[in-house]
CSV table of N, CA and C in Angstrom, one decimal:
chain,number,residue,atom,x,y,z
A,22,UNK,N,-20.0,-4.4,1.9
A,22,UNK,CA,-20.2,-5.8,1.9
A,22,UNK,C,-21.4,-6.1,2.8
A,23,UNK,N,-21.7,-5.3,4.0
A,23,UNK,CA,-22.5,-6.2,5.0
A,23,UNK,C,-24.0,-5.3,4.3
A,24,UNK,N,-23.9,-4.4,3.9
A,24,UNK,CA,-25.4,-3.9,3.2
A,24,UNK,C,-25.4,-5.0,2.0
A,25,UNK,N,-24.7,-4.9,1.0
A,25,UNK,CA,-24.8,-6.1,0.2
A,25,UNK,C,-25.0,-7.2,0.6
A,26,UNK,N,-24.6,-7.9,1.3
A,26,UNK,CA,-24.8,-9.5,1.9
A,26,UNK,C,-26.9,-9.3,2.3
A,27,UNK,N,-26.9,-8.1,2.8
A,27,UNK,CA,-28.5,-8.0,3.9
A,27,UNK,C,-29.2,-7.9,2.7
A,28,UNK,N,-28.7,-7.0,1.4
A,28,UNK,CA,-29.9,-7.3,1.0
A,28,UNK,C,-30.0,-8.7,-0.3
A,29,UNK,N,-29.0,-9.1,-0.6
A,29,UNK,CA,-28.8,-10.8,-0.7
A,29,UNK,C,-29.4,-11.5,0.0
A,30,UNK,N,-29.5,-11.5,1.3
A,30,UNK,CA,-29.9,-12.6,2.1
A,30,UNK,C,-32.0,-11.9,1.9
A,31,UNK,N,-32.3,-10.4,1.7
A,31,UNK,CA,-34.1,-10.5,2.0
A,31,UNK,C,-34.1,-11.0,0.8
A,32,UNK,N,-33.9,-11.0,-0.5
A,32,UNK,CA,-33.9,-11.2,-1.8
A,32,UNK,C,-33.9,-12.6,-2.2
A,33,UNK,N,-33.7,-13.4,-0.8
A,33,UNK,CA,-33.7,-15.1,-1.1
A,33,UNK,C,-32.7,-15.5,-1.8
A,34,UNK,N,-31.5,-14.6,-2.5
A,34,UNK,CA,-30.9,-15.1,-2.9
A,34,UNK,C,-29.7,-16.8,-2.9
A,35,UNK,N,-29.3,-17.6,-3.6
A,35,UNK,CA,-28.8,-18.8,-2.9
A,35,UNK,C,-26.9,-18.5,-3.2
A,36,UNK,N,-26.5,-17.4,-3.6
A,36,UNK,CA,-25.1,-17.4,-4.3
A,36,UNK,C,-25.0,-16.1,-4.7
A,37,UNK,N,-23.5,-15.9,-3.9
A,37,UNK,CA,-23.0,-14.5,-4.0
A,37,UNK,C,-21.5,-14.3,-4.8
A,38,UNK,N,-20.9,-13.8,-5.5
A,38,UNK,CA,-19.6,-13.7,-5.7
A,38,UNK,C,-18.9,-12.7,-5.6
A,39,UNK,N,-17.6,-13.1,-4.9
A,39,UNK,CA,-16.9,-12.1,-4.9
A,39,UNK,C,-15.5,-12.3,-5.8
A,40,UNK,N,-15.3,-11.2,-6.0
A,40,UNK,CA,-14.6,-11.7,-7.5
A,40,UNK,C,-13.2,-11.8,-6.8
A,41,UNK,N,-12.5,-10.4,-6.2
A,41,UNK,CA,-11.1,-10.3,-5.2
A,41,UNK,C,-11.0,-11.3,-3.9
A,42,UNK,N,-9.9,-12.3,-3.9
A,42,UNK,CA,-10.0,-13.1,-3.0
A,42,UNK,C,-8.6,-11.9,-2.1
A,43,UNK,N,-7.6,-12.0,-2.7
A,43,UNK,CA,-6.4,-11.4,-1.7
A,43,UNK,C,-6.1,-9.9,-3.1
A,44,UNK,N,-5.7,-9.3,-2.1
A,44,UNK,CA,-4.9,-7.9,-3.2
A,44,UNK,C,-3.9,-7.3,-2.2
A,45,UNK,N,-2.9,-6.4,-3.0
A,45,UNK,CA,-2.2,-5.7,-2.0
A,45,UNK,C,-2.8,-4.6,-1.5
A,46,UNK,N,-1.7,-3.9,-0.7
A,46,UNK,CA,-2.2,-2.5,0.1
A,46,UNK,C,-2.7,-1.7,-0.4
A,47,UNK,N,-2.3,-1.5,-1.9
A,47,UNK,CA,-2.9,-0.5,-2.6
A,47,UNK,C,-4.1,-1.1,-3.3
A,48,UNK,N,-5.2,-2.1,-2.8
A,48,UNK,CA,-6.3,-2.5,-3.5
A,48,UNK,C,-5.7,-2.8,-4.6
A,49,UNK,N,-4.5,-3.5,-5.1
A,49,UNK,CA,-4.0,-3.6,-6.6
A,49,UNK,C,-3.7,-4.9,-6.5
A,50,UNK,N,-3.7,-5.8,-8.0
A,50,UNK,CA,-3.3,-4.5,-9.1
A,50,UNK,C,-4.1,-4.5,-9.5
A,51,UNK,N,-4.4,-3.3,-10.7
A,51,UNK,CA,-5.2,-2.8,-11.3
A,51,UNK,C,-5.2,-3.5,-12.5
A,52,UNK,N,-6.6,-3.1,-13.4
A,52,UNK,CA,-6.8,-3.6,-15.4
A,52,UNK,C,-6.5,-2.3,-15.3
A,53,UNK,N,-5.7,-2.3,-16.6
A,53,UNK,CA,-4.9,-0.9,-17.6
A,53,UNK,C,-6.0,-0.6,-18.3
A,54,UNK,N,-6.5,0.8,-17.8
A,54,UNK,CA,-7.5,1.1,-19.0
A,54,UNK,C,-9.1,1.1,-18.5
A,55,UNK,N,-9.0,0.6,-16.7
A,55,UNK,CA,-10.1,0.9,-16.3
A,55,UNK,C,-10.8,1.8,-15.2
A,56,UNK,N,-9.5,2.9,-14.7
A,56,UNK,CA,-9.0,3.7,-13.8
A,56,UNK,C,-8.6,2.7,-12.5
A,57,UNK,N,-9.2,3.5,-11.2
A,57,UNK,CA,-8.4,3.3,-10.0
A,57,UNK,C,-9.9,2.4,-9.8
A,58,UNK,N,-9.5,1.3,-9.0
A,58,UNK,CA,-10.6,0.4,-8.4
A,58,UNK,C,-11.0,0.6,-7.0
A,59,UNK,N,-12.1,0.1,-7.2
A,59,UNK,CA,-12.7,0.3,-5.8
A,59,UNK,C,-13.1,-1.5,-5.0
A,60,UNK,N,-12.4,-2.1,-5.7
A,60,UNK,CA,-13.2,-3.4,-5.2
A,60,UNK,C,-11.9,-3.5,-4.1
A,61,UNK,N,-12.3,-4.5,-3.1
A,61,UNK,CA,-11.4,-4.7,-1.7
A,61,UNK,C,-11.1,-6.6,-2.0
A,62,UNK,N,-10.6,-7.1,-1.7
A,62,UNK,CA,-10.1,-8.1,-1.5
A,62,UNK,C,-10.7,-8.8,0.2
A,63,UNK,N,-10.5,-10.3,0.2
A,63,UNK,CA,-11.3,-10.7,1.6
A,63,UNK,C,-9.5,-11.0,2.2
A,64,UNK,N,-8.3,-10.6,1.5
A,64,UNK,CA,-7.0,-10.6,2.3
A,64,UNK,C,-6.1,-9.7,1.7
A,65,UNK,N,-5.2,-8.6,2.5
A,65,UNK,CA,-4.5,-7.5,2.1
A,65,UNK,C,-3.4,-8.1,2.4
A,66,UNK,N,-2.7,-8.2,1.2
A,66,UNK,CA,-1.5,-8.6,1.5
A,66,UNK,C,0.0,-7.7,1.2
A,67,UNK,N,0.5,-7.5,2.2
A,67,UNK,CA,1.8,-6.3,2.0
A,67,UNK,C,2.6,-7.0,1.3
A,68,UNK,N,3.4,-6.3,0.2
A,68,UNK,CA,4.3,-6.8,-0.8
A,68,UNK,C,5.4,-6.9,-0.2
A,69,UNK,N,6.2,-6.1,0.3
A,69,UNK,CA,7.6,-6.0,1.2
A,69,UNK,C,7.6,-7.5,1.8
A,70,UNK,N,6.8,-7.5,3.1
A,70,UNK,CA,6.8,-8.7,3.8
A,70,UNK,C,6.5,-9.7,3.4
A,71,UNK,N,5.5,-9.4,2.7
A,71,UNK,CA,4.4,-11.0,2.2
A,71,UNK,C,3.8,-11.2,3.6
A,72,UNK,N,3.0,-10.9,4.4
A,72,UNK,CA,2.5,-10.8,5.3
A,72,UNK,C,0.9,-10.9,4.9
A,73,UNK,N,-0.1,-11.1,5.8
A,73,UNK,CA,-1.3,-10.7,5.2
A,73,UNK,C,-2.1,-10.4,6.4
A,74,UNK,N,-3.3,-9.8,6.2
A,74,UNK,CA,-4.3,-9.6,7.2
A,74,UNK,C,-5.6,-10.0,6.8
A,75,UNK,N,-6.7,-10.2,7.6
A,75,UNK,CA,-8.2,-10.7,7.0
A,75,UNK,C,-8.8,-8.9,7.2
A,76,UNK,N,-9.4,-8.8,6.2
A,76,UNK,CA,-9.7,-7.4,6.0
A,76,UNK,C,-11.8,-8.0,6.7
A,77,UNK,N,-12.2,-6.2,7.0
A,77,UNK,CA,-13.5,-6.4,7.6
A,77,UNK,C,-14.7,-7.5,6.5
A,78,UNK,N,-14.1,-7.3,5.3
A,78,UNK,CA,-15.0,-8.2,4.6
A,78,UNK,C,-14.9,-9.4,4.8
A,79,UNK,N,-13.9,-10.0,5.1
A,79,UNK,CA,-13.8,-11.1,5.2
A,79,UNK,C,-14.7,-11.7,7.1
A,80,UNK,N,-14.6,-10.9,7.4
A,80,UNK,CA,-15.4,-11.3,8.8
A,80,UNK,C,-16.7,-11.2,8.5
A,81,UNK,N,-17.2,-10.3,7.4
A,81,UNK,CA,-18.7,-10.6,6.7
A,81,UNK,C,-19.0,-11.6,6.5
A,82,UNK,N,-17.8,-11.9,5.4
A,82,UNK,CA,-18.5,-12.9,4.8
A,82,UNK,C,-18.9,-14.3,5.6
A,83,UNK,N,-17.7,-14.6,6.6
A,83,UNK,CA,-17.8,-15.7,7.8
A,83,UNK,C,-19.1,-15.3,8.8
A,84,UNK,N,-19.6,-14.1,8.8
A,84,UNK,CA,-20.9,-14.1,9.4
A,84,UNK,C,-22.3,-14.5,8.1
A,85,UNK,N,-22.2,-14.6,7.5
A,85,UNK,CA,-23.1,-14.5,6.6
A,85,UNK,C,-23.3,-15.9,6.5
A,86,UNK,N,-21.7,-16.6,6.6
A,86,UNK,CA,-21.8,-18.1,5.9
A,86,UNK,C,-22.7,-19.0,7.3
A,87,UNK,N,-22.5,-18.7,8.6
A,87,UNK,CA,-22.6,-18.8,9.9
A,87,UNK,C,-24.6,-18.5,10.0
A,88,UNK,N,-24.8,-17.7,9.3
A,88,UNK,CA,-26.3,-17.8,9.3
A,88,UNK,C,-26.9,-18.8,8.2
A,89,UNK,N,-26.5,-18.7,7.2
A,89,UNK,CA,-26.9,-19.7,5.8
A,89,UNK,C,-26.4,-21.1,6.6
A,90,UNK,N,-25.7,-21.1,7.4
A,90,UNK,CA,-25.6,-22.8,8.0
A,90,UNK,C,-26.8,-23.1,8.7
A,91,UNK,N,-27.0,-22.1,9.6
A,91,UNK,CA,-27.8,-21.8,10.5
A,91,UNK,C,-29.4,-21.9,9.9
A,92,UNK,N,-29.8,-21.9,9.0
A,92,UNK,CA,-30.7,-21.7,8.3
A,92,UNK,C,-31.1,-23.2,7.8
A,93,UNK,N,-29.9,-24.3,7.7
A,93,UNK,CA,-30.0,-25.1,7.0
A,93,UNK,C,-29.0,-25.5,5.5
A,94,UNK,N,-28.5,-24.5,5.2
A,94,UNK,CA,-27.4,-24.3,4.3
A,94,UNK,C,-26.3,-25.3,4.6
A,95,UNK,N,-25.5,-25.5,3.6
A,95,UNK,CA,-23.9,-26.1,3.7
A,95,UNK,C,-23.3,-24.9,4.0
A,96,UNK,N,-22.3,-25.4,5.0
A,96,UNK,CA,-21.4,-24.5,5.9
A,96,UNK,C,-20.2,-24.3,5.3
């Protein structure tokens, strides 16, 4: 995420998307039929508890939004 964001941000780009907002521990669930994923979620959330954590991407992404403010951007 934070190499993606850096080269988003030299690229001028205005809009990023991330598609996984929350997933469980096992990065799931999965689409049937497209193997094992690699995408991360910006919250892991344990099924047992229903508990959740903010995963490292999600501290990206709040640094990223923190400069685009910074810049002049809507925050």
């Amino acid at each position: 995420m934070m190499r993606t964001g850096i080269e988003i941000i030299r690229n001028y780009s205005k809009s990023f998307v991330l598609w996984n907002m929350a997933l469980d521990e096992n990065n799931g669930p999965f689409v049937p039929g497209f193997g094992t994923s690699t995408c991360r979620g910006l919250l892991k959330v344990e099924q047992q508890s229903k508990q959740f954590q903010y995963t490292l991407d999600y501290y990206a992404l709040a640094h990223f939004q923190q400069m685009r403010a910074a810049q002049g951007g809507k925050a």
